[in-house]
Coordinates of C-alpha atoms in Angstrom, one line a residue:
M1 CA -41.3 8.0 -2.3
K2 CA -42.2 4.6 -0.5
M3 CA -39.4 2.0 -0.4
T4 CA -37.6 -0.3 2.1
T5 CA -34.5 0.5 3.8
E6 CA -32.2 -1.7 2.0
E7 CA -33.7 -0.6 -1.2
A8 CA -32.8 2.9 -0.4
F9 CA -29.4 1.5 0.5
V10 CA -28.7 0.2 -2.6
K11 CA -30.0 3.0 -4.5
T12 CA -27.9 5.3 -2.8
L13 CA -24.9 2.7 -3.5
Q14 CA -25.9 3.1 -7.3
M15 CA -26.3 7.0 -7.5
H16 CA -22.5 6.8 -6.4
G17 CA -21.2 4.4 -8.8
I18 CA -20.4 1.8 -6.3
D19 CA -20.7 -1.4 -7.9
N20 CA -18.3 -3.8 -6.4
A21 CA -18.3 -5.4 -3.1
F22 CA -16.0 -7.5 -1.2
G23 CA -16.2 -9.8 1.7
I24 CA -18.1 -12.7 3.4
I25 CA -21.9 -13.5 3.3
G26 CA -23.6 -13.2 6.5
S27 CA -27.1 -13.1 8.0
A28 CA -26.8 -9.5 8.8
M29 CA -25.8 -8.4 5.2
M30 CA -28.3 -10.8 3.4
P31 CA -31.5 -8.2 3.1
I32 CA -28.9 -6.0 1.0
S33 CA -27.0 -8.5 -0.6
D34 CA -30.1 -10.3 -2.0
I35 CA -30.8 -7.4 -4.1
F36 CA -27.4 -6.7 -5.4
P37 CA -27.8 -8.6 -8.4
D38 CA -30.6 -6.7 -10.0
A39 CA -29.0 -3.3 -8.8
G40 CA -25.6 -3.9 -11.1
I41 CA -23.5 -5.1 -7.9
T42 CA -21.0 -7.6 -7.7
F43 CA -20.3 -9.2 -4.9
W44 CA -17.0 -10.7 -4.6
D45 CA -17.0 -13.6 -1.8
C46 CA -13.4 -14.1 -0.8
A47 CA -11.8 -16.7 1.7
H48 CA -11.3 -14.4 5.0
E49 CA -12.6 -10.9 5.1
T50 CA -8.9 -9.0 6.0
S51 CA -8.1 -10.2 2.5
G52 CA -11.4 -8.5 1.1
G53 CA -10.6 -5.3 2.5
M54 CA -7.1 -5.4 1.0
M55 CA -9.1 -6.5 -2.7
A56 CA -11.2 -3.4 -2.1
D57 CA -8.5 -1.5 -1.4
G58 CA -6.3 -2.5 -4.6
F59 CA -9.6 -2.0 -6.6
T60 CA -9.8 1.6 -5.6
R61 CA -6.3 2.6 -6.0
A62 CA -5.7 0.8 -9.2
T63 CA -9.3 2.3 -10.6
G64 CA -9.6 5.5 -8.6
R65 CA -13.3 3.9 -8.1
M66 CA -14.9 3.5 -4.9
S67 CA -15.5 0.1 -3.3
M68 CA -17.2 -1.2 -0.7
M69 CA -16.4 -3.8 2.3
I70 CA -19.1 -5.6 3.8
A71 CA -19.2 -8.9 6.0
Q72 CA -21.3 -10.2 9.1
N73 CA -21.7 -8.3 12.5
G74 CA -19.5 -8.9 15.3
P75 CA -16.2 -11.7 14.0
G76 CA -16.8 -10.6 10.2
I77 CA -16.5 -7.1 11.1
T78 CA -13.8 -7.5 13.2
N79 CA -11.8 -9.0 10.3
F80 CA -11.7 -6.1 8.8
V81 CA -9.8 -4.1 11.1
T82 CA -6.0 -4.5 9.4
A83 CA -7.4 -4.1 5.8
V84 CA -9.2 -0.8 6.7
K85 CA -6.2 0.6 8.9
T86 CA -4.3 -0.1 5.6
A87 CA -7.0 1.6 3.5
Y88 CA -6.3 4.5 5.7
W89 CA -2.7 5.2 5.3
N90 CA -2.6 4.8 1.7
H91 CA -5.2 7.3 1.4
T92 CA -8.1 5.3 -0.4
P93 CA -11.4 6.2 -0.1
V94 CA -13.6 2.9 0.6
L95 CA -16.7 2.5 2.3
L96 CA -16.6 0.4 5.4
V97 CA -20.4 -1.2 5.8
T98 CA -20.9 -2.7 9.4
P99 CA -24.2 -4.2 10.3
Q100 CA -24.6 -4.2 13.7
A101 CA -25.9 -6.2 16.4
A102 CA -29.9 -5.5 16.7
N103 CA -31.1 -2.5 18.9
K104 CA -33.5 -4.5 20.6
T105 CA -30.8 -6.6 22.1
I106 CA -27.4 -4.8 21.7
G107 CA -25.7 -4.2 25.4
Q108 CA -26.9 -8.0 26.5
G109 CA -24.0 -9.4 25.5
G110 CA -26.0 -11.3 22.6
F111 CA -24.2 -13.4 19.8
Q112 CA -21.9 -11.8 17.6
E113 CA -22.0 -8.6 19.8
M114 CA -19.2 -6.2 19.0
E115 CA -18.8 -2.2 19.7
Q116 CA -17.9 -1.6 16.2
M117 CA -17.6 2.5 16.4
N118 CA -15.1 2.2 18.9
L119 CA -13.3 -0.8 17.0
F120 CA -12.9 1.8 13.9
A121 CA -12.5 5.0 15.5
D122 CA -8.7 5.4 14.5
C123 CA -9.0 3.7 11.1
V124 CA -11.2 5.3 9.2
A125 CA -11.3 9.4 8.5
Y126 CA -15.7 9.6 9.3
Q127 CA -18.0 7.0 10.8
E128 CA -21.6 7.0 11.9
E129 CA -24.1 5.0 13.3
V130 CA -27.5 5.1 11.5
R131 CA -30.3 6.4 14.5
D132 CA -33.6 5.8 12.6
P133 CA -34.1 3.4 9.5
S134 CA -35.5 6.4 7.6
R135 CA -32.1 8.4 7.8
I136 CA -30.4 5.1 6.0
A137 CA -29.8 6.9 2.5
E138 CA -29.1 10.1 4.5
T139 CA -26.5 8.6 6.5
L140 CA -24.8 6.7 3.5
N141 CA -24.7 9.6 1.2
R142 CA -22.9 11.6 3.9
V143 CA -20.4 8.7 4.8
I144 CA -19.5 8.3 1.2
M145 CA -19.2 12.1 0.5
Q146 CA -17.0 11.9 4.0
A147 CA -14.9 9.1 2.1
K148 CA -14.0 10.9 -1.1
R149 CA -13.2 14.2 0.3
A150 CA -10.9 12.8 2.8
S151 CA -9.4 10.3 0.5
A152 CA -9.8 7.3 3.0
P153 CA -12.2 5.0 4.5
A154 CA -15.3 5.7 6.4
Q155 CA -17.8 3.7 7.9
I156 CA -21.6 3.4 7.9
N157 CA -22.9 1.2 11.4
I158 CA -26.1 -0.1 10.8
P159 CA -28.2 -1.9 13.3
R160 CA -29.8 -5.3 11.9
D161 CA -33.0 -4.5 12.9
F162 CA -33.3 -1.6 10.6
W163 CA -33.4 -3.6 7.5
T164 CA -36.8 -4.9 5.7
Q165 CA -38.6 -1.7 7.0
V166 CA -40.9 0.4 4.5
I167 CA -39.9 4.1 4.7
D168 CA -41.2 7.2 3.1
I169 CA -37.9 9.5 1.8
D170 CA -36.5 11.6 -1.3
L171 CA -33.1 10.3 -2.0
P172 CA -30.3 12.5 -0.9
V173 CA -28.6 15.2 -2.9
I174 CA -24.4 14.5 -4.2
V175 CA -22.5 17.7 -2.9
D176 CA -18.9 17.9 -4.3
F177 CA -16.5 20.2 -3.4
E178 CA -13.9 21.8 -5.5
L179 CA -10.8 21.1 -4.2
P180 CA -8.5 24.1 -3.0
Q181 CA -5.8 25.3 -5.0
G182 CA -3.5 26.9 -2.3
G183 CA -3.7 30.5 -0.8
E184 CA -2.4 32.7 -3.2
T185 CA 0.5 34.2 -0.8
A186 CA 1.4 30.9 -0.3
V187 CA 1.7 29.7 -3.4
S188 CA 3.2 33.2 -4.4
Q189 CA 6.3 32.3 -2.3
A190 CA 6.8 29.2 -3.1
A191 CA 6.9 30.3 -6.6
E192 CA 9.8 32.8 -5.7
M193 CA 11.6 30.2 -3.4
L194 CA 11.9 28.1 -6.4
S195 CA 12.6 30.4 -9.0
N196 CA 15.5 31.7 -7.0
A197 CA 16.9 28.2 -6.4
K198 CA 20.0 26.6 -7.4
F199 CA 19.1 22.9 -7.1
P200 CA 15.5 22.9 -6.8
V201 CA 14.2 19.2 -6.3
I202 CA 10.5 18.2 -6.3
L203 CA 9.6 15.2 -4.0
N204 CA 5.8 13.7 -5.1
G205 CA 3.9 11.6 -2.8
A206 CA 0.8 9.9 -3.2
G207 CA -1.5 13.0 -3.4
A208 CA 0.0 13.4 -6.6
V209 CA -1.4 10.0 -7.6
L210 CA -4.6 10.6 -6.1
S211 CA -5.2 14.3 -7.8
E212 CA -6.8 14.7 -10.9
G213 CA -3.8 15.6 -13.3
G214 CA -1.1 15.8 -10.4
I215 CA 1.4 14.2 -12.1
E216 CA 0.9 16.0 -15.4
A217 CA 1.2 19.4 -13.6
S218 CA 4.2 18.2 -11.9
R219 CA 5.8 17.0 -14.9
I220 CA 5.4 20.5 -16.3
L221 CA 7.0 22.3 -13.3
A222 CA 9.7 19.8 -13.2
E223 CA 10.9 20.4 -16.9
R224 CA 10.4 24.2 -16.4
L225 CA 12.9 24.2 -13.5
D226 CA 15.2 21.1 -14.7
A227 CA 14.7 19.5 -11.3
P228 CA 15.0 16.3 -10.7
V229 CA 12.0 14.4 -9.4
C230 CA 12.1 11.7 -6.6
V231 CA 9.5 10.0 -5.2
G232 CA 8.2 8.9 -1.8
Y233 CA 8.9 5.3 -0.1
Q234 CA 6.3 3.0 -1.9
H235 CA 5.1 5.7 -4.3
N236 CA 7.1 4.5 -7.5
D237 CA 4.5 5.4 -9.5
A238 CA 4.2 9.0 -8.9
F239 CA 6.3 10.4 -11.8
P240 CA 7.1 8.6 -15.3
G241 CA 9.9 6.5 -15.0
N242 CA 10.9 7.1 -18.7
H243 CA 11.4 10.7 -17.9
P244 CA 14.9 11.7 -17.8
L245 CA 14.0 13.9 -14.6
F246 CA 12.9 10.8 -13.0
A247 CA 15.2 10.1 -9.8
G248 CA 13.8 7.2 -8.2
P249 CA 12.0 6.5 -4.9
L250 CA 13.4 7.7 -1.5
G251 CA 13.7 5.2 1.3
Y252 CA 14.1 2.0 2.2
N253 CA 16.2 0.1 -0.3
G254 CA 15.1 2.8 -2.8
S255 CA 17.4 5.0 -5.3
K256 CA 20.6 5.9 -4.5
A257 CA 20.2 8.5 -7.1
G258 CA 17.4 9.9 -5.6
M259 CA 19.0 10.3 -2.4
Q260 CA 21.9 11.9 -3.7
L261 CA 20.6 14.4 -5.7
I262 CA 17.8 15.6 -3.0
S263 CA 21.0 15.9 -0.7
K264 CA 22.2 18.8 -2.8
A265 CA 19.0 20.7 -2.9
D266 CA 18.5 24.2 -1.7
V267 CA 14.6 24.0 -2.3
V268 CA 12.2 20.9 -2.2
L269 CA 8.8 21.1 -3.4
C270 CA 7.2 18.5 -1.6
L271 CA 3.9 17.8 -3.4
G272 CA 1.1 15.8 -2.2
T273 CA 3.1 14.2 0.8
R274 CA 3.0 14.1 4.6
L275 CA 6.7 13.4 4.5
N276 CA 6.2 10.5 6.8
P277 CA 9.1 9.8 9.0
F278 CA 10.0 6.4 7.9
S279 CA 10.4 7.1 4.4
T280 CA 13.1 9.6 4.4
L281 CA 15.3 7.5 6.7
P282 CA 18.8 7.0 6.0
G283 CA 19.6 4.7 2.9
Y284 CA 23.0 3.0 1.8
G285 CA 24.2 4.7 5.0
I286 CA 23.3 8.1 3.2
D287 CA 21.9 10.8 5.4
Y288 CA 20.3 12.4 2.4
W289 CA 17.9 14.3 3.9
P290 CA 19.0 18.0 3.1
S291 CA 18.3 19.3 6.5
D292 CA 19.4 23.4 5.3
A293 CA 17.1 23.6 2.4
K294 CA 13.8 25.6 2.4
I295 CA 10.9 23.1 2.2
I296 CA 7.4 23.7 0.6
Q297 CA 4.6 20.9 1.7
V298 CA 1.9 21.0 -0.4
D299 CA -0.8 18.7 1.1
I300 CA -4.8 18.3 1.3
N301 CA -4.5 17.6 4.6
P302 CA -3.6 20.7 7.1
D303 CA -2.9 18.8 9.8
R304 CA 0.0 17.0 8.2
I305 CA 1.8 20.0 7.1
G306 CA 4.9 20.5 9.5
L307 CA 4.2 17.6 11.5
T308 CA 7.4 15.4 10.8
K309 CA 9.9 18.2 8.5
K310 CA 10.7 22.1 9.7
V311 CA 8.7 23.5 6.6
S312 CA 9.5 27.3 5.3
V313 CA 6.1 27.2 3.3
G314 CA 2.8 25.3 3.7
I315 CA 0.3 25.2 1.1
V316 CA -3.0 23.6 1.8
G317 CA -4.4 22.2 -1.3
D318 CA -4.9 20.0 -4.2
A319 CA -1.6 18.6 -5.9
A320 CA -2.4 19.4 -9.5
K321 CA -3.7 23.1 -8.6
V322 CA -0.9 24.3 -6.5
A323 CA 1.3 23.0 -9.0
K324 CA -0.5 24.6 -11.7
G325 CA -0.3 27.7 -9.6
I326 CA 3.2 27.8 -8.8
T327 CA 4.1 26.9 -12.4
A328 CA 2.1 30.2 -13.2
K329 CA 3.7 32.5 -10.8
L330 CA 7.4 31.5 -11.4
A331 CA 10.0 33.7 -12.9
D332 CA 10.9 34.0 -16.7
T333 CA 14.6 32.7 -15.2
A334 CA 13.1 30.4 -12.8
G335 CA 15.6 27.2 -12.9
D336 CA 18.4 29.2 -15.2
I337 CA 20.9 29.3 -12.5
D338 CA 23.3 26.7 -13.2
R339 CA 20.9 24.7 -15.4
A340 CA 23.2 23.2 -17.5
E341 CA 25.6 22.0 -14.7
R342 CA 22.2 20.5 -12.9
K343 CA 20.9 18.6 -16.0
N344 CA 24.8 17.3 -16.3
T345 CA 24.4 15.9 -12.4
I346 CA 21.0 14.3 -12.9
A347 CA 22.1 12.7 -15.8
T348 CA 25.5 11.3 -14.5
T349 CA 23.9 10.4 -11.0
K350 CA 20.9 8.9 -12.4
S351 CA 23.7 6.6 -15.1
A352 CA 26.0 5.7 -12.3
W353 CA 23.4 4.2 -10.2
A354 CA 21.8 2.5 -12.6
Q355 CA 25.3 0.5 -13.6
E356 CA 25.6 0.1 -9.7
L357 CA 22.2 -1.5 -9.4
T358 CA 22.5 -3.6 -12.4
S359 CA 25.9 -5.2 -11.0
M360 CA 24.4 -5.5 -7.2
N361 CA 24.0 -9.2 -6.8
E362 CA 24.6 -9.7 -3.2
E363 CA 23.4 -8.2 0.2
Q364 CA 25.7 -6.7 2.3
D365 CA 26.6 -8.0 6.5
D366 CA 27.4 -5.4 9.1
P367 CA 30.6 -5.8 10.5
G368 CA 31.0 -8.6 12.8
T369 CA 28.2 -10.4 11.1
D370 CA 28.4 -12.9 8.6
W371 CA 24.8 -14.3 7.6
N372 CA 24.7 -13.1 3.6
V373 CA 28.4 -14.8 3.7
R374 CA 27.2 -18.4 5.5
A375 CA 23.5 -18.0 2.9
R376 CA 25.7 -17.5 -0.1
A377 CA 27.7 -20.5 0.5
A378 CA 25.0 -23.0 2.0
K379 CA 23.1 -22.5 -1.4
P380 CA 25.5 -21.4 -4.0
D381 CA 23.5 -22.3 -6.9
W382 CA 20.2 -20.6 -5.8
M383 CA 19.4 -17.2 -7.2
S384 CA 20.0 -14.2 -4.5
P385 CA 17.4 -11.7 -3.9
R386 CA 18.3 -9.5 -6.3
M387 CA 19.0 -12.0 -9.1
A388 CA 15.4 -12.9 -9.2
W389 CA 14.3 -9.0 -9.0
R390 CA 16.4 -8.9 -12.4
A391 CA 14.7 -11.9 -14.3
I392 CA 11.6 -10.4 -13.3
Q393 CA 12.3 -7.1 -14.8
A394 CA 13.0 -9.0 -17.9
A395 CA 9.7 -10.3 -18.2
L396 CA 7.5 -7.5 -16.7
P397 CA 5.1 -6.0 -18.9
V398 CA 5.9 -1.6 -18.9
E399 CA 1.9 -1.7 -18.8
A400 CA 1.4 -4.1 -15.9
I401 CA 0.1 -3.4 -12.2
I402 CA 2.1 -4.6 -9.9
S403 CA 1.5 -5.2 -5.8
S404 CA 3.5 -5.9 -3.3
D405 CA 4.1 -7.2 0.1
I406 CA 5.8 -6.1 3.3
G407 CA 9.1 -8.3 3.8
N408 CA 12.3 -8.5 3.3
N409 CA 12.6 -9.7 -0.2
C410 CA 9.7 -7.3 -1.6
A411 CA 11.7 -4.5 -0.3
I412 CA 14.8 -5.3 -1.7
G413 CA 13.0 -4.7 -4.8
N414 CA 12.0 -0.9 -3.7
A415 CA 14.6 0.3 -6.3
Y416 CA 13.6 -1.7 -9.3
P417 CA 10.0 -1.2 -10.8
S418 CA 9.3 2.2 -12.3
F419 CA 6.1 3.1 -14.1
N420 CA 5.1 5.3 -17.0
E421 CA 1.7 5.7 -15.9
S422 CA 0.4 6.2 -12.6
R423 CA -2.0 3.6 -10.3
K424 CA 0.6 1.1 -11.2
Y425 CA 2.0 0.3 -7.9
L426 CA 0.2 -1.1 -5.2
A427 CA 2.7 -1.3 -2.1
P428 CA 1.1 -1.9 1.2
G429 CA 1.6 1.4 2.7
L430 CA 3.0 2.6 6.0
F431 CA 0.6 0.5 8.2
G432 CA 2.9 -2.4 6.8
P433 CA 0.6 -5.3 6.8
C434 CA 1.8 -8.8 5.6
G435 CA -0.4 -10.7 3.7
Y436 CA -1.6 -7.8 1.2
G437 CA 0.4 -9.1 -2.4
L438 CA -2.0 -11.6 -3.2
P439 CA -5.5 -9.6 -2.2
S440 CA -4.7 -6.7 -3.6
I441 CA -3.7 -7.6 -6.9
V442 CA -7.0 -9.5 -7.2
G443 CA -8.9 -6.3 -6.2
A444 CA -6.8 -4.5 -9.4
K445 CA -7.5 -7.3 -11.8
I446 CA -11.2 -7.1 -11.0
G447 CA -10.8 -3.2 -11.8
C448 CA -8.8 -3.6 -14.5
P449 CA -9.4 -6.8 -16.4
D450 CA -7.5 -5.9 -19.6
V451 CA -4.3 -5.0 -17.8
P452 CA -1.8 -7.8 -16.8
V453 CA -1.2 -7.9 -13.1
V454 CA 1.8 -9.4 -10.9
G455 CA 1.6 -9.8 -7.4
F456 CA 4.2 -10.0 -5.4
A457 CA 5.1 -11.7 -1.5
G458 CA 8.1 -13.4 0.3
D459 CA 6.8 -16.7 1.8
G460 CA 6.2 -15.5 5.5
A461 CA 3.5 -12.5 4.5
F462 CA 1.9 -15.1 1.5
G463 CA 1.2 -17.7 3.9
I464 CA -1.1 -14.9 5.8
S465 CA -3.3 -14.9 2.6
V466 CA -2.7 -18.2 0.6
N467 CA -6.4 -19.5 1.4
E468 CA -7.4 -17.1 -1.1
L469 CA -5.9 -19.6 -3.3
T470 CA -9.3 -21.2 -2.3
A471 CA -11.8 -18.5 -3.6
I472 CA -9.9 -16.9 -7.0
G473 CA -10.1 -19.8 -9.0
R474 CA -13.6 -19.9 -9.4
G475 CA -15.1 -18.7 -12.6
E476 CA -16.0 -15.7 -12.1
W477 CA -13.0 -14.4 -11.0
P478 CA -10.4 -12.9 -13.5
A479 CA -6.9 -14.5 -13.9
I480 CA -3.8 -12.9 -12.0
T481 CA 0.0 -14.1 -11.7
Q482 CA 1.4 -14.0 -8.3
I483 CA 5.0 -14.5 -7.5
V484 CA 6.2 -16.1 -4.1
F485 CA 9.9 -15.5 -3.0
R486 CA 10.6 -18.7 -1.3
N487 CA 13.5 -18.8 1.2
Y488 CA 11.7 -20.5 4.6
Q489 CA 12.1 -18.0 6.6
W490 CA 10.8 -14.4 7.7
G491 CA 13.6 -12.4 6.6
A492 CA 13.3 -8.9 8.3
E493 CA 13.0 -10.4 11.7
K494 CA 15.7 -13.2 10.6
R495 CA 18.1 -9.9 9.8
N496 CA 17.2 -8.1 13.2
S497 CA 18.2 -11.6 14.8
T498 CA 21.6 -11.4 13.2
L499 CA 22.3 -7.6 14.1
W500 CA 21.2 -7.4 17.6
F501 CA 20.4 -11.1 19.0
D502 CA 23.3 -13.0 18.4
D503 CA 21.8 -15.4 15.9
N504 CA 19.0 -16.6 18.1
F505 CA 16.3 -17.2 15.5
V506 CA 13.0 -17.3 17.5
G507 CA 10.1 -17.6 15.3
T508 CA 11.6 -17.0 12.3
E509 CA 12.1 -20.5 10.3
L510 CA 9.1 -21.7 8.0
D511 CA 8.5 -25.0 7.0
E512 CA 10.1 -26.4 4.2
G513 CA 7.9 -29.2 3.6
V514 CA 5.0 -26.9 2.1
S515 CA 5.4 -26.2 -1.5
Y516 CA 3.2 -22.9 -2.3
A517 CA 3.1 -24.3 -5.9
G518 CA 1.9 -27.5 -5.0
I519 CA -1.2 -25.7 -2.8
A520 CA -1.8 -24.0 -6.0
N521 CA -2.0 -26.9 -8.2
A522 CA -4.2 -28.5 -5.5
C523 CA -6.7 -25.3 -5.5
G524 CA -7.1 -25.9 -9.7
L525 CA -4.6 -23.1 -10.3
K526 CA -1.5 -23.2 -12.0
G527 CA 1.9 -23.8 -10.0
V528 CA 5.4 -23.7 -11.0
V529 CA 8.6 -23.6 -9.6
A530 CA 11.5 -21.6 -10.7
R531 CA 15.4 -22.3 -9.8
T532 CA 17.3 -20.0 -11.9
Q533 CA 17.0 -16.4 -13.7
E534 CA 16.0 -18.2 -16.8
E535 CA 13.5 -20.2 -15.4
L536 CA 12.2 -17.3 -13.8
T537 CA 11.7 -14.6 -16.8
A538 CA 10.6 -17.8 -18.8
A539 CA 7.7 -18.5 -16.2
L540 CA 6.5 -14.8 -15.8
N541 CA 6.4 -14.8 -19.8
Q542 CA 4.2 -17.9 -19.8
A543 CA 2.1 -16.9 -16.8
I544 CA 1.1 -13.6 -18.3
K545 CA 0.1 -15.0 -21.8
D546 CA -1.8 -17.3 -19.5
Q547 CA -3.2 -14.7 -17.8
M548 CA -4.3 -12.6 -20.7
E549 CA -4.8 -15.0 -23.3
N550 CA -5.8 -18.3 -21.3
G551 CA -7.8 -16.8 -18.3
V552 CA -5.0 -19.0 -16.2
T553 CA -3.9 -18.2 -12.9
T554 CA 0.0 -18.7 -11.9
L555 CA 1.5 -19.0 -8.9
I556 CA 5.5 -19.1 -9.1
E557 CA 7.2 -20.2 -6.1
A558 CA 10.6 -18.5 -7.1
M559 CA 13.5 -20.1 -5.1
I560 CA 15.9 -17.8 -4.0
N561 CA 19.2 -18.2 -1.2
Q562 CA 18.3 -17.0 2.5
E563 CA 20.5 -13.8 2.0
L564 CA 19.3 -10.7 4.1
G565 CA 18.8 -6.8 2.9
D566 CA 19.4 -4.0 5.2
P567 CA 17.1 -4.1 8.5
F568 CA 13.7 -2.1 8.1
R569 CA 14.3 -0.2 11.8
R570 CA 17.8 0.4 12.5
D571 CA 16.2 3.5 13.9
A572 CA 13.9 1.6 16.6
M573 CA 16.1 -1.3 17.5
K574 CA 19.4 -1.5 19.5
K575 CA 21.2 -4.5 21.3
P576 CA 19.6 -5.5 24.9
V577 CA 21.4 -5.9 27.7
A578 CA 21.1 -8.5 30.4
V579 CA 20.6 -6.9 34.1
A580 CA 18.8 -9.5 36.6
G581 CA 19.5 -12.5 33.8
I582 CA 16.7 -15.0 32.7
N583 CA 17.1 -19.0 33.7
K584 CA 14.5 -21.6 32.3
A585 CA 14.5 -23.3 36.1
D586 CA 12.8 -20.5 37.5
M587 CA 9.9 -21.4 35.4
R588 CA 6.9 -22.4 37.5
S589 CA 4.5 -25.1 36.5
Q590 CA 0.7 -24.5 36.0
K591 CA -0.6 -27.3 37.6
A592 CA -4.1 -27.1 39.2
G593 CA -4.8 -25.4 42.4
V594 CA -1.3 -24.2 42.5
A595 CA -1.3 -20.5 43.3
A596 CA 0.7 -17.7 41.3
E597 CA 2.9 -15.9 43.5

């Protein structure tokens, strides 16, 4: 069948149902973007490619449908690096399309030339460059299938002089694989361990969300065993939050109940999690990981099993299928050992933590430091971060999709949101990029227009993506709600400064003359400032109403004091010691003609 190369490309996208693309227009992609409208593909032209990539990540995570990043070769494509690596560790199957400098001139250092395959080698699960115009459809089909199989980004690199050529090809065939259900022996061993456990605990990760029916299968297994279910760091939507067995998230500022319960485990089923080491670091002074427990790790990727924790049984398989297989092989008496006592322990531990969390207003200082005391004294009438989070919880719809950003105040909120459905919590993941909260929630809203969405960011992180306010107010863009915690500082780094650098605040202070609400208003959006809990709850209620009924995007600037939460990286920081000493008098001038020694 005769067609142009761009027609072959777009027809392959249609075969896979990829109908949303994110990026910035450039000449190297225009032969295909020109036919996007006729193909039913919407191109969302953002203000910066990094944000466009995070919109794609948010879209795919919220919907389960693949989307595409695309931009101009060279500097447009390099701006995708952070977003693609973010998607990689979020296990998000997105398509990265990288038009390349023309084959005719590549290697001559021409305009916007870049080694784009090397650039993304550590950011994608699969990458391939088109070698001949006749192979565009074949290569694209394979790249898309690899992204789906790995649940990760995959890249197709296309020399721009391959467009607008006539080829004679058959469109490729889509080949889907049935996901593995785990080895029979390993599944039987896991079932035996859980059947004999005195205090079994389940830890759900992203795999439970990504697996079709994974959360439901884990619910059935948990109920059979009366096992508490914890979720991994930033995966608060990996088990129904209204279920009596839900114990909450582990990791930084997570659920103390979850930590206390998993510390009692003699068998832990880690379902669909790579057990990232940051996700199981001590919290609230509790070193909760049960080092003597038997660990069953289930992951679709065998390379992740046993990588960070000692594992008793490793199972390569889909979370739902493995959970169903284990449930089917449980002994009739599974869960009966100390069942009543265990159920009581779960209930009382959860209740105590809920009461404690409700009463928590202040962040604690380490011995020998007093920043948080000073912060409260400096702004006695301002909300603390935890007061702001409780005000938000009072107005946040139960069905809402929310995003989070990297930073102190978003992290303090880790213990607060829970969800009754999956694909509701878009945290930035373990690559940890700032600037994720706004673009990811925009992508989620594009994919789920009938669901209320709320993005969260601290004011430092928000500054990285604030330029998207100039893009998202156009008529075709759906309305969203964004909350910015405003305390005029890079909080996580400031906490490090109080603990290890004697309050030497280098690069931690933000401009108090800038109003994000004012910028939103200047961009034709609605900007609101909230200074009290009552104002914040009322503003969020109104913003959700405006979003869903009036098509109005609202940015709420929540003014909070400068309290600082627990440091992210106690495991990686220590107080420096001066040896040779540093003196500014040793600085030399850079006058022209003066050689460096």
